[in-house]
Amino acid sequence: MMETMQPPKQILLVEDDVLHKELISRAFEGIADMILFWVDTLDKAKRQIAQKQPDLVIADWRLTDGSGIDLITSAQAHFPVILMTSYGNEELAVRSMKAGVADYLVKSPEAFENLPNNARRALREWDNILARQKAERALRESEERYRLASEGANDVIWDYDPTSRNIYFSGRWIDIFQIKEGVSWCTYREILRYIHPDDRKKVIHKWKSHLSGTSDFFTCEYRIAVKNCEYKWIFARGKALYDADGVLLRFAGSLTDITENKQNLLRIEELAYFDPITGLPNRVTFNERLEDVLCDSDAKGLVFFIDVDYFNFINDTFGHSYGDRCLAEVARMLKNVTLAGSFLCRYGADEFIMLLDRPEMGVSPAALAQRIMDVFKTPLHLGENSFYLTVSVGVASYPTDGTTADELLKHAHAAMHKAKTSGRNTYKMFDHAISNEIAEKTVLGTYLRSAMVNKEFLLHYQPKIDMVTGRISGLEALIRWNNPQLGMVSPLRFIRLAEEMGLIVSIGYWVLQEACDFAARLYKQYPELRISVNLSSVQLMQTDFVDKVKSIIEQANIPPQMIGLEITESLLMESFTASVGKLDSLKEFGMYIELDDFGTGYSSLSYLKNLPIHAVKIDKSFIDDISETNRHNNITEAIIKLAHMFGLSVVAEGVETQDQARLLTEYCCDTFQGYFASKPLPEEDVKSFLKTYKYILLCRD
């Protein structure tokens, strides 16, 4: 008799990414027993399902009009759902599995290629579920013995005879437990021998508890041996039946093979507690571990908060997949310095934490921090690229620096932040000075929030001098904060705090607005005078940054050439690709772009030639170093020549003496600013300075 041909399974794909849809469609090409239909929105999917029920739904987690998980509630009783996501996320995985998805996949070319296999497995498991449900209905209508057994559910039906102490099984147990054909029963003692040694006591206890009347149903999960010394996970359910005199008549139920479910739960647990990129424990695991350690009243140890310097530059330059490989290498390198009693985790994007419980006697925390730093003296090799990484490390000790997890993490992070602001590639121990800084920042932040409303900010302007003509070529706008309680507050104290508090964007636009308004007032008399303002990386990363800057300049009714923008190397590196694109747009608009503090940060020729800039500014630290006595061993002249090779002008900052100005003239520097010409001046003093200024002429050899 010929087999009846089964119609192909109807698979509904809900995916709004056309490229991903094409890759998935390609994977299903040539598969005769499955037909793939595609829609690109949640709404279309619901309408399609309402018209005709598919056999399986494959849906993206994130859609333009909702989430694929929204299909599950309506899908539970009708068809299985496979959920896909672009990023591995333990919370999404746990939520998806709890919601009842048949499978949860992280998108990748390999995952797409294997999707037909996942679909078959989901359909097979769904058929098994439907078959079990059908069997349960049949068992409930059956005679008392099988009705009793079905109360515990499906797969293998078992029946314990209290007289012989034998357990009888249905035919399915041969398939599941790989028992020899014809064997349909075994003794109670024999079945105990097959159960994993670690699970036997639990099974015996629950068996006896139910027979003694302390539980309504017998339920237990355990491992049972099959062929090849392997174990399967079993979920056993059952119920005892007594006569009117309380004598046990029957004890029957079912056994379900939950091995695959257990494996899925282990995968979910791995996602929930381990970082998929580095394989290290994640933030959740670390927090639990730290809490456990601190439960010991005698606990002593160290928390090292490690941040990879300029990691955003690697992501922006080489791509996120390359950045992920880099993080995996960083994890490997850090594992090489783990000590006895240490616990390493990936805590955040480019952040790692090492917990050292009871550090070895005689070794200082500083020495341990230095060990971490020393690991990165070795170059990191990825493919054909070799480069050096540096890290900033903050150290907090317990119980000295805190007795709770929140305190220790806050203080270790504060120490790391201090290391970054101290130039990176270093470590800092948490101390009272840092604690005082935190307290001061709290007070300062309170005043800072009201500074804009109270009009406490003002601008001073420092002249820039053309070293060929001696004329004033421009002004740099420098913000000042005059607080009634604190007096004049240095920008060094409040700019970074404003960034942390999310205030820097509004402050930055206020500075630009004020500078443009001042430029408009000067335009008629000084049409070629350029005013430059400083940018923060936070401001630059705003999606509407370019449009906002253009709008402010246009409203001031001045040529874009009158306004310059200054951004430091370190800030540019924090998001290189996006920053360059925006600066390029503003350069085309007509604005003048300067790279500030050149030589103190990343300083790479490979990126310098591609930056949309007009000039570089040499940091004051280099200018302080130049003098007649060491004119041949300083690098200032080399920086100037290098910039000129790339067609860039050079501005020297912090010029305070005539000797410095003269040497810079000999080095062919283009522009300087500093106290030798003028200190930063308020607006009214700038007007007077422009009227009374006499040329500074410094002859070149």
Short mmCIF file of C-alpha atoms in Angstrom, two decimals, residues 264-644:
data_model
loop_
_atom_site.label_atom_id
_atom_site.label_comp_id
_atom_site.label_asym_id
_atom_site.label_seq_id
_atom_site.Cartn_x
_atom_site.Cartn_y
_atom_site.Cartn_z
CA ASN A 264 17.51 24.48 26.46
CA LEU A 265 17.30 25.65 30.06
CA LEU A 266 21.05 25.19 30.42
CA ARG A 267 21.52 27.34 27.30
CA ILE A 268 19.21 29.97 28.75
CA GLU A 269 21.07 29.86 32.05
CA GLU A 270 24.33 30.32 30.18
CA LEU A 271 22.88 33.35 28.40
CA ALA A 272 21.58 34.71 31.69
CA TYR A 273 24.81 34.34 33.63
CA PHE A 274 27.65 34.41 31.08
CA ASP A 275 28.78 36.89 28.44
CA PRO A 276 28.52 35.27 24.97
CA ILE A 277 31.42 37.28 23.51
CA THR A 278 34.12 36.60 26.11
CA GLY A 279 32.72 33.54 27.84
CA LEU A 280 33.25 35.32 31.17
CA PRO A 281 30.62 35.60 33.90
CA ASN A 282 28.45 38.67 33.31
CA ARG A 283 27.22 41.51 35.51
CA VAL A 284 24.41 39.42 37.05
CA THR A 285 26.82 36.66 38.08
CA PHE A 286 29.36 39.13 39.44
CA ASN A 287 26.80 40.96 41.56
CA GLU A 288 25.61 37.67 43.05
CA ARG A 289 29.20 36.59 43.73
CA LEU A 290 30.07 39.90 45.39
CA GLU A 291 26.96 39.72 47.58
CA ASP A 292 27.94 36.20 48.64
CA VAL A 293 31.47 37.31 49.52
CA LEU A 294 30.24 40.26 51.56
CA CYS A 295 27.98 37.99 53.62
CA ASP A 296 31.15 36.87 55.40
CA SER A 297 31.73 39.34 58.24
CA ASP A 298 35.48 38.65 58.04
CA ALA A 299 35.64 39.27 54.29
CA LYS A 300 38.64 41.19 52.98
CA GLY A 301 39.44 41.80 49.38
CA LEU A 302 39.79 44.09 46.38
CA VAL A 303 37.63 45.17 43.46
CA PHE A 304 39.48 46.17 40.28
CA PHE A 305 37.32 48.14 37.82
CA ILE A 306 39.01 47.89 34.39
CA ASP A 307 38.04 50.02 31.37
CA VAL A 308 39.60 49.62 27.91
CA ASP A 309 40.88 53.00 26.68
CA TYR A 310 39.61 54.33 23.32
CA PHE A 311 37.63 51.17 22.63
CA ASN A 312 35.03 53.15 20.65
CA PHE A 313 37.78 54.05 18.20
CA ILE A 314 38.38 50.35 17.50
CA ASN A 315 34.65 49.74 16.97
CA ASP A 316 34.28 52.75 14.69
CA THR A 317 37.43 52.01 12.68
CA PHE A 318 37.28 48.22 12.27
CA GLY A 319 33.63 47.41 12.99
CA HIS A 320 31.73 45.88 15.89
CA SER A 321 32.52 42.26 15.01
CA TYR A 322 36.21 43.13 15.12
CA GLY A 323 35.61 44.93 18.40
CA ASP A 324 33.97 41.79 19.80
CA ARG A 325 37.05 39.75 18.87
CA CYS A 326 39.16 42.38 20.55
CA LEU A 327 37.10 42.07 23.75
CA ALA A 328 37.55 38.31 23.68
CA GLU A 329 41.32 38.83 23.47
CA VAL A 330 41.22 41.32 26.34
CA ALA A 331 39.38 38.71 28.41
CA ARG A 332 42.03 36.13 27.54
CA MET A 333 44.82 38.52 28.54
CA LEU A 334 43.13 39.37 31.83
CA LYS A 335 42.70 35.67 32.62
CA ASN A 336 46.49 35.45 32.58
CA VAL A 337 46.68 37.70 35.64
CA THR A 338 43.89 36.12 37.64
CA LEU A 339 45.18 35.07 41.02
CA ALA A 340 44.12 32.53 43.61
CA GLY A 341 40.72 33.59 44.93
CA SER A 342 40.05 35.97 42.03
CA PHE A 343 36.85 36.22 39.99
CA LEU A 344 36.85 37.94 36.58
CA CYS A 345 33.76 39.16 34.73
CA ARG A 346 32.77 41.35 31.82
CA TYR A 347 30.68 44.03 33.50
CA GLY A 348 29.72 46.28 30.59
CA ALA A 349 30.55 47.26 27.02
CA ASP A 350 34.33 47.66 27.46
CA GLU A 351 34.40 47.22 31.23
CA PHE A 352 35.78 44.28 33.19
CA ILE A 353 35.86 43.71 36.93
CA MET A 354 38.22 41.50 38.88
CA LEU A 355 37.17 40.53 42.39
CA LEU A 356 40.02 39.33 44.57
CA ASP A 357 38.85 37.64 47.75
CA ARG A 358 41.48 37.53 50.51
CA PRO A 359 44.50 38.79 48.48
CA GLU A 360 47.88 37.25 49.19
CA MET A 361 49.77 38.67 52.14
CA GLY A 362 52.57 41.12 51.45
CA VAL A 363 51.35 42.16 47.99
CA SER A 364 50.00 45.71 47.81
CA PRO A 365 46.85 46.59 45.84
CA ALA A 366 49.00 48.93 43.74
CA ALA A 367 51.30 46.04 42.79
CA LEU A 368 48.30 43.94 41.80
CA ALA A 369 46.89 46.79 39.71
CA GLN A 370 50.27 47.14 38.02
CA ARG A 371 50.17 43.45 37.11
CA ILE A 372 46.95 44.14 35.23
CA MET A 373 48.53 47.12 33.47
CA ASP A 374 51.64 45.11 32.55
CA VAL A 375 49.62 42.50 30.66
CA PHE A 376 48.84 45.12 28.02
CA LYS A 377 52.50 45.86 27.34
CA THR A 378 52.30 42.91 24.96
CA PRO A 379 50.72 43.70 21.57
CA LEU A 380 47.34 42.26 20.75
CA HIS A 381 47.20 40.25 17.51
CA LEU A 382 43.97 39.98 15.53
CA GLY A 383 44.28 38.59 12.03
CA GLU A 384 46.82 40.67 10.16
CA ASN A 385 46.61 43.55 12.64
CA SER A 386 48.80 44.02 15.70
CA PHE A 387 48.30 46.91 18.07
CA TYR A 388 48.65 47.90 21.69
CA LEU A 389 45.77 48.50 24.05
CA THR A 390 45.80 50.35 27.33
CA VAL A 391 43.41 50.22 30.25
CA SER A 392 42.37 52.52 33.08
CA VAL A 393 41.95 50.75 36.41
CA GLY A 394 40.18 51.81 39.60
CA VAL A 395 40.72 49.90 42.84
CA ALA A 396 38.50 49.74 45.91
CA SER A 397 39.12 47.52 48.94
CA TYR A 398 36.63 46.00 51.31
CA PRO A 399 35.73 46.63 54.03
CA THR A 400 37.86 49.83 54.01
CA ASP A 401 36.18 51.47 50.99
CA GLY A 402 32.73 49.99 51.47
CA THR A 403 30.82 47.14 53.03
CA THR A 404 28.03 46.84 50.46
CA ALA A 405 28.19 45.86 46.80
CA ASP A 406 26.81 49.24 45.69
CA GLU A 407 29.42 51.16 47.70
CA LEU A 408 32.34 49.10 46.42
CA LEU A 409 31.29 49.28 42.78
CA LYS A 410 30.60 53.01 43.02
CA HIS A 411 33.99 53.67 44.59
CA ALA A 412 35.92 51.38 42.24
CA HIS A 413 34.20 53.06 39.28
CA ALA A 414 35.00 56.51 40.69
CA ALA A 415 38.67 55.52 41.00
CA MET A 416 38.64 54.21 37.41
CA HIS A 417 37.06 57.46 36.24
CA LYS A 418 39.83 59.35 38.04
CA ALA A 419 42.40 57.23 36.18
CA LYS A 420 40.79 58.11 32.84
CA THR A 421 40.69 61.83 33.61
CA SER A 422 44.34 61.61 34.68
CA GLY A 423 45.38 60.66 31.16
CA ARG A 424 44.33 56.99 30.89
CA ASN A 425 46.74 54.03 30.87
CA THR A 426 47.08 54.21 34.64
CA TYR A 427 45.43 53.06 37.85
CA LYS A 428 44.03 54.91 40.84
CA MET A 429 43.25 53.70 44.34
CA PHE A 430 40.03 54.95 45.86
CA ASP A 431 40.82 57.34 48.70
CA HIS A 432 39.33 60.19 50.68
CA ALA A 433 40.38 62.68 48.00
CA ILE A 434 38.23 60.87 45.44
CA SER A 435 35.47 60.61 48.04
CA ASN A 436 35.71 64.36 48.59
CA GLU A 437 35.56 64.87 44.83
CA ILE A 438 32.32 62.88 44.72
CA ALA A 439 30.87 65.00 47.53
CA GLU A 440 32.05 68.19 45.82
CA LYS A 441 30.54 67.06 42.52
CA THR A 442 27.23 66.50 44.27
CA VAL A 443 27.23 70.07 45.60
CA LEU A 444 28.56 71.47 42.34
CA GLY A 445 25.94 69.57 40.37
CA THR A 446 23.14 71.12 42.42
CA TYR A 447 24.32 74.64 41.53
CA LEU A 448 25.08 73.65 37.94
CA ARG A 449 21.49 72.63 37.23
CA SER A 450 20.26 76.16 37.90
CA ALA A 451 23.20 78.03 36.35
CA MET A 452 21.66 78.33 32.89
CA VAL A 453 18.30 79.52 34.20
CA ASN A 454 19.99 82.04 36.49
CA LYS A 455 22.20 83.32 33.63
CA GLU A 456 25.41 82.63 35.55
CA PHE A 457 27.45 81.65 32.47
CA LEU A 458 29.48 84.18 30.49
CA LEU A 459 32.08 84.06 27.74
CA HIS A 460 35.63 85.36 27.69
CA TYR A 461 37.58 85.56 24.46
CA GLN A 462 41.32 84.97 23.96
CA PRO A 463 42.88 86.55 20.87
CA LYS A 464 44.78 84.47 18.30
CA ILE A 465 47.72 86.14 16.58
CA ASP A 466 48.89 85.49 13.02
CA MET A 467 52.66 84.91 13.34
CA VAL A 468 53.39 86.18 9.82
CA THR A 469 51.41 89.44 9.79
CA GLY A 470 51.22 90.02 13.54
CA ARG A 471 47.50 90.75 13.19
CA ILE A 472 44.66 89.35 15.28
CA SER A 473 43.29 86.47 13.21
CA GLY A 474 40.61 85.25 15.57
CA LEU A 475 39.25 84.69 19.07
CA GLU A 476 38.62 81.56 21.09
CA ALA A 477 35.40 81.66 23.12
CA LEU A 478 35.96 80.29 26.63
CA ILE A 479 33.07 79.70 29.01
CA ARG A 480 33.15 81.02 32.57
CA TRP A 481 30.76 80.33 35.44
CA ASN A 482 30.16 83.02 38.03
CA ASN A 483 28.11 81.45 40.83
CA PRO A 484 26.87 83.69 43.68
CA GLN A 485 27.85 81.11 46.32
CA LEU A 486 30.98 79.59 44.76
CA GLY A 487 32.37 82.60 42.93
CA MET A 488 34.15 82.13 39.59
CA VAL A 489 34.27 78.37 38.85
CA SER A 490 36.94 77.03 36.49
CA PRO A 491 35.73 75.10 33.42
CA LEU A 492 38.06 72.30 34.52
CA ARG A 493 35.73 71.76 37.48
CA PHE A 494 32.36 71.82 35.76
CA ILE A 495 32.62 70.87 32.05
CA ARG A 496 33.08 67.12 32.60
CA LEU A 497 30.42 67.20 35.31
CA ALA A 498 28.05 68.88 32.86
CA GLU A 499 28.70 66.01 30.43
CA GLU A 500 27.96 63.41 33.11
CA MET A 501 24.76 65.21 34.12
CA GLY A 502 23.51 65.56 30.55
CA LEU A 503 23.71 69.37 30.62
CA ILE A 504 26.59 69.86 28.21
CA VAL A 505 24.43 69.87 25.08
CA SER A 506 22.32 72.84 26.16
CA ILE A 507 25.43 74.62 27.52
CA GLY A 508 27.30 73.98 24.27
CA TYR A 509 24.53 75.43 22.13
CA TRP A 510 24.33 78.45 24.45
CA VAL A 511 28.07 79.06 23.94
CA LEU A 512 27.68 78.80 20.16
CA GLN A 513 24.68 81.14 20.19
CA GLU A 514 26.52 83.74 22.30
CA ALA A 515 29.65 83.52 20.13
CA CYS A 516 27.61 83.92 16.94
CA ASP A 517 25.76 86.92 18.35
CA PHE A 518 29.09 88.54 19.30
CA ALA A 519 30.50 87.76 15.85
CA ALA A 520 27.46 89.46 14.30
CA ARG A 521 28.15 92.60 16.36
CA LEU A 522 31.80 92.59 15.21
CA TYR A 523 31.12 91.67 11.59
CA LYS A 524 30.76 95.15 10.14
CA GLN A 525 34.08 96.39 11.55
CA TYR A 526 36.01 93.08 11.58
CA PRO A 527 34.54 90.90 8.79
CA GLU A 528 37.50 88.48 8.70
CA LEU A 529 37.72 87.88 12.45
CA ARG A 530 36.91 84.26 13.28
CA ILE A 531 35.51 83.13 16.66
CA SER A 532 36.04 79.49 17.58
CA VAL A 533 34.10 77.47 20.16
CA ASN A 534 34.92 74.16 21.83
CA LEU A 535 32.84 71.02 21.28
CA SER A 536 32.16 68.08 23.55
CA SER A 537 31.77 64.53 22.24
CA VAL A 538 28.27 64.35 23.74
CA GLN A 539 27.24 67.44 21.80
CA LEU A 540 28.81 66.13 18.60
CA MET A 541 26.95 62.81 18.88
CA GLN A 542 23.49 64.43 18.87
CA THR A 543 21.60 63.33 15.77
CA ASP A 544 20.51 66.89 14.95
CA PHE A 545 23.91 68.44 15.72
CA VAL A 546 24.76 69.58 12.17
CA ASP A 547 21.32 71.06 11.51
CA LYS A 548 21.32 72.81 14.88
CA VAL A 549 24.73 74.43 14.31
CA LYS A 550 23.76 75.59 10.82
CA SER A 551 20.50 77.02 12.15
CA ILE A 552 22.23 79.05 14.88
CA ILE A 553 24.73 80.52 12.41
CA GLU A 554 22.04 81.35 9.86
CA GLN A 555 19.87 83.02 12.51
CA ALA A 556 22.86 85.19 13.50
CA ASN A 557 23.06 86.29 9.85
CA ILE A 558 26.85 85.83 9.60
CA PRO A 559 29.02 83.92 7.12
CA PRO A 560 29.89 80.38 8.34
CA GLN A 561 33.57 81.28 7.85
CA MET A 562 33.37 83.53 10.92
CA ILE A 563 32.82 80.55 13.24
CA GLY A 564 35.31 77.80 14.04
CA LEU A 565 34.88 74.57 15.95
CA GLU A 566 37.54 72.99 18.17
CA ILE A 567 37.44 69.33 19.21
CA THR A 568 40.10 67.43 21.12
CA GLU A 569 41.76 64.27 19.83
CA SER A 570 40.50 62.19 22.74
CA LEU A 571 36.87 63.26 22.21
CA LEU A 572 37.11 62.59 18.49
CA MET A 573 38.33 59.05 19.17
CA GLU A 574 35.26 58.26 21.30
CA SER A 575 33.14 57.93 18.16
CA PHE A 576 35.42 58.42 15.20
CA THR A 577 33.32 57.52 12.15
CA ALA A 578 30.16 59.37 13.16
CA SER A 579 32.15 62.41 14.31
CA VAL A 580 34.13 62.69 11.08
CA GLY A 581 30.98 62.60 8.97
CA LYS A 582 29.40 65.48 10.88
CA LEU A 583 32.56 67.58 10.90
CA ASP A 584 32.92 67.01 7.16
CA SER A 585 29.40 68.39 6.63
CA LEU A 586 30.19 71.51 8.66
CA LYS A 587 33.48 72.00 6.84
CA GLU A 588 31.61 71.92 3.52
CA PHE A 589 29.16 74.41 5.03
CA GLY A 590 32.11 76.79 5.40
CA MET A 591 33.09 76.48 9.05
CA TYR A 592 36.70 76.29 10.23
CA ILE A 593 37.61 73.05 12.06
CA GLU A 594 40.57 72.72 14.45
CA LEU A 595 41.93 69.62 16.21
CA ASP A 596 42.69 70.69 19.77
CA ASP A 597 45.45 69.38 22.10
CA PHE A 598 47.24 67.67 19.21
CA GLY A 599 50.01 65.35 20.38
CA THR A 600 48.52 64.55 23.78
CA GLY A 601 46.07 61.89 22.66
CA TYR A 602 45.92 59.17 20.02
CA SER A 603 48.01 61.05 17.41
CA SER A 604 47.91 58.67 14.45
CA LEU A 605 49.08 59.60 10.95
CA SER A 606 46.62 57.10 9.49
CA TYR A 607 43.64 59.14 10.65
CA LEU A 608 45.18 62.65 10.55
CA LYS A 609 45.30 62.72 6.75
CA ASN A 610 41.60 61.81 6.54
CA LEU A 611 40.22 64.26 9.08
CA PRO A 612 38.06 67.13 7.78
CA ILE A 613 40.12 69.79 9.60
CA HIS A 614 41.93 73.00 8.70
CA ALA A 615 44.35 73.26 11.60
CA VAL A 616 45.86 71.53 14.62
CA LYS A 617 46.47 73.17 17.97
CA ILE A 618 49.67 72.23 19.82
CA ASP A 619 48.99 71.66 23.49
CA LYS A 620 50.48 74.03 26.06
CA SER A 621 52.53 71.17 27.54
CA PHE A 622 54.72 71.18 24.42
CA ILE A 623 55.04 74.97 24.39
CA ASP A 624 56.20 74.98 28.01
CA ASP A 625 59.03 72.68 26.96
CA ILE A 626 60.58 74.81 24.23
CA SER A 627 63.53 77.03 25.01
CA GLU A 628 66.93 77.92 23.62
CA THR A 629 68.60 75.18 25.67
CA ASN A 630 66.61 72.28 24.32
CA ARG A 631 65.45 73.56 20.95
CA HIS A 632 67.08 70.61 19.19
CA ASN A 633 65.55 67.87 21.34
CA ASN A 634 61.91 68.92 21.57
CA ILE A 635 59.25 67.61 19.21
CA THR A 636 57.33 70.84 18.69
CA GLU A 637 59.12 71.63 15.44
CA ALA A 638 58.46 68.09 14.20
CA ILE A 639 54.73 68.45 14.91
CA ILE A 640 54.61 71.73 12.98
CA LYS A 641 56.42 70.22 9.98
CA LEU A 642 54.17 67.16 10.08
CA ALA A 643 51.01 69.28 10.07
CA HIS A 644 52.31 71.39 7.18
#
